[in-house]
């Protein structure tokens, strides 16, 4: 007898829907032109399926919405803060909690406390806001991720791993006292949502312990990382996501969190640490930048939704369906021959625009062009992660990154499998007519983070 496949399915049913506007090609052509061919400048109303980001775009559960009604909007000592504190302790194991309005609020406070001018911050690939706060605090980021992470063709299962030899050379070159902490992200965003293995993290812990260097964990997508450990790492197949998440956190000294991703809320974040002195200073500093230490820029209801969302985010059936959907889309795109980054990561599909549009040179923005063409074809909004995002060097030259990608980021619990079919078919249609697609020129370039507001014209 043939073994019958056991499919995953969503561990929830739909109680409320948000209606979407359907647009015609002519309408999208006009909208795209008005937006200067930059998907960031489109009106959300004109978008059919929005894959710009997985940040703050999740659907909350009935329990989270019920929790919102239980918001205690006291200035000080809100009961929702104490609930959140209990949940962070229980689920992640960190001792002390400082809520912040979102991830970068926590990055700001932590960087100011731990980094001195001239310090070196090694990390497994940069993230835009994280690195900026490290630099603003006087530090210098050094990439210590394994080489495979920069190679869209490498099939290595743990492309988020730290190259310990790269870290050892930095320690040798600068000396451990110049390195306050290693900035370690789970599910490395800029590498395509690629996980770090528990084995690598344990080795990193041993090495940093020897040199009295902290590990600060960017835990924005820790549950998604835990899923890949459960599925791919020896010895973890029978472990729950919850227990893997807790083990990851136990190997680190503190964390910054953008709860807008894993934790299933539309706004919120926190800083969590084990060291009392760091906590004491952060508790003091949060008052300056975010708000009192029992709300950190959030409403009581936001903290309640976050506390409930954190618990839902580490349920095995949730994460299996969440990443199952991402993998479903990726495999479908591969069946159509669309070139994507492999292995498939946790929060989206990253299409290799250099391979998709090989006739368009990088200075004519192949990824930006592809994102515009996707929108034109079907109203699907994606994001450029290539030469436009990389920006310019101090001398004014463009950075030409090795990875020229378009990110199809999947919001959690928002779209159905039928939406995934529409997205894959649209990508396949654009791929079929790829030879006729022309590049673009930039006609307006803002000074900072140009990808948000730059404007283009078709060549
Ligand atoms: N760290 C990582 C890994 C992130 O992906 C983000 C945000 C942050 C920190 C900052 O958190 O936005 O709450 O201040 N990533 C979003 C994205 C913006 O689209 O990937 P934040």
Tab-separated table of C-alpha atoms in Angstrom, residues 5 8 323-338 340-345 348-349 420-421 424:
chain	number	residue	atom	x	y	z
A	5	UNK	CA	0.724	12.043	2.485
A	8	UNK	CA	-0.262	20.435	7.301
A	323	UNK	CA	6.541	27.694	7.666
A	324	UNK	CA	4.562	25.033	5.780
A	325	UNK	CA	2.903	27.857	3.872
A	326	UNK	CA	6.222	29.532	3.059
A	327	UNK	CA	7.654	26.224	1.830
A	328	UNK	CA	4.497	25.541	-0.193
A	329	UNK	CA	4.969	28.830	-2.053
A	330	UNK	CA	8.694	28.254	-2.567
A	331	UNK	CA	8.249	24.761	-3.945
A	332	UNK	CA	5.512	25.915	-6.284
A	333	UNK	CA	7.759	28.680	-7.616
A	334	UNK	CA	10.585	26.179	-8.112
A	335	UNK	CA	8.241	23.917	-10.099
A	336	UNK	CA	7.723	26.826	-12.472
A	337	UNK	CA	11.494	27.235	-12.758
A	338	UNK	CA	11.594	30.561	-10.894
A	340	UNK	CA	14.858	31.334	-5.558
A	341	UNK	CA	17.335	31.334	-2.662
A	342	UNK	CA	17.719	27.875	-1.166
A	343	UNK	CA	17.112	26.368	1.270
A	344	UNK	CA	13.736	28.062	1.761
A	345	UNK	CA	13.881	30.263	4.874
A	348	UNK	CA	9.444	34.453	2.948
A	349	UNK	CA	10.737	33.507	-0.463
A	420	UNK	CA	0.024	31.291	-2.580
A	421	UNK	CA	-1.072	29.710	-5.880
A	424	UNK	CA	3.445	31.555	-7.746
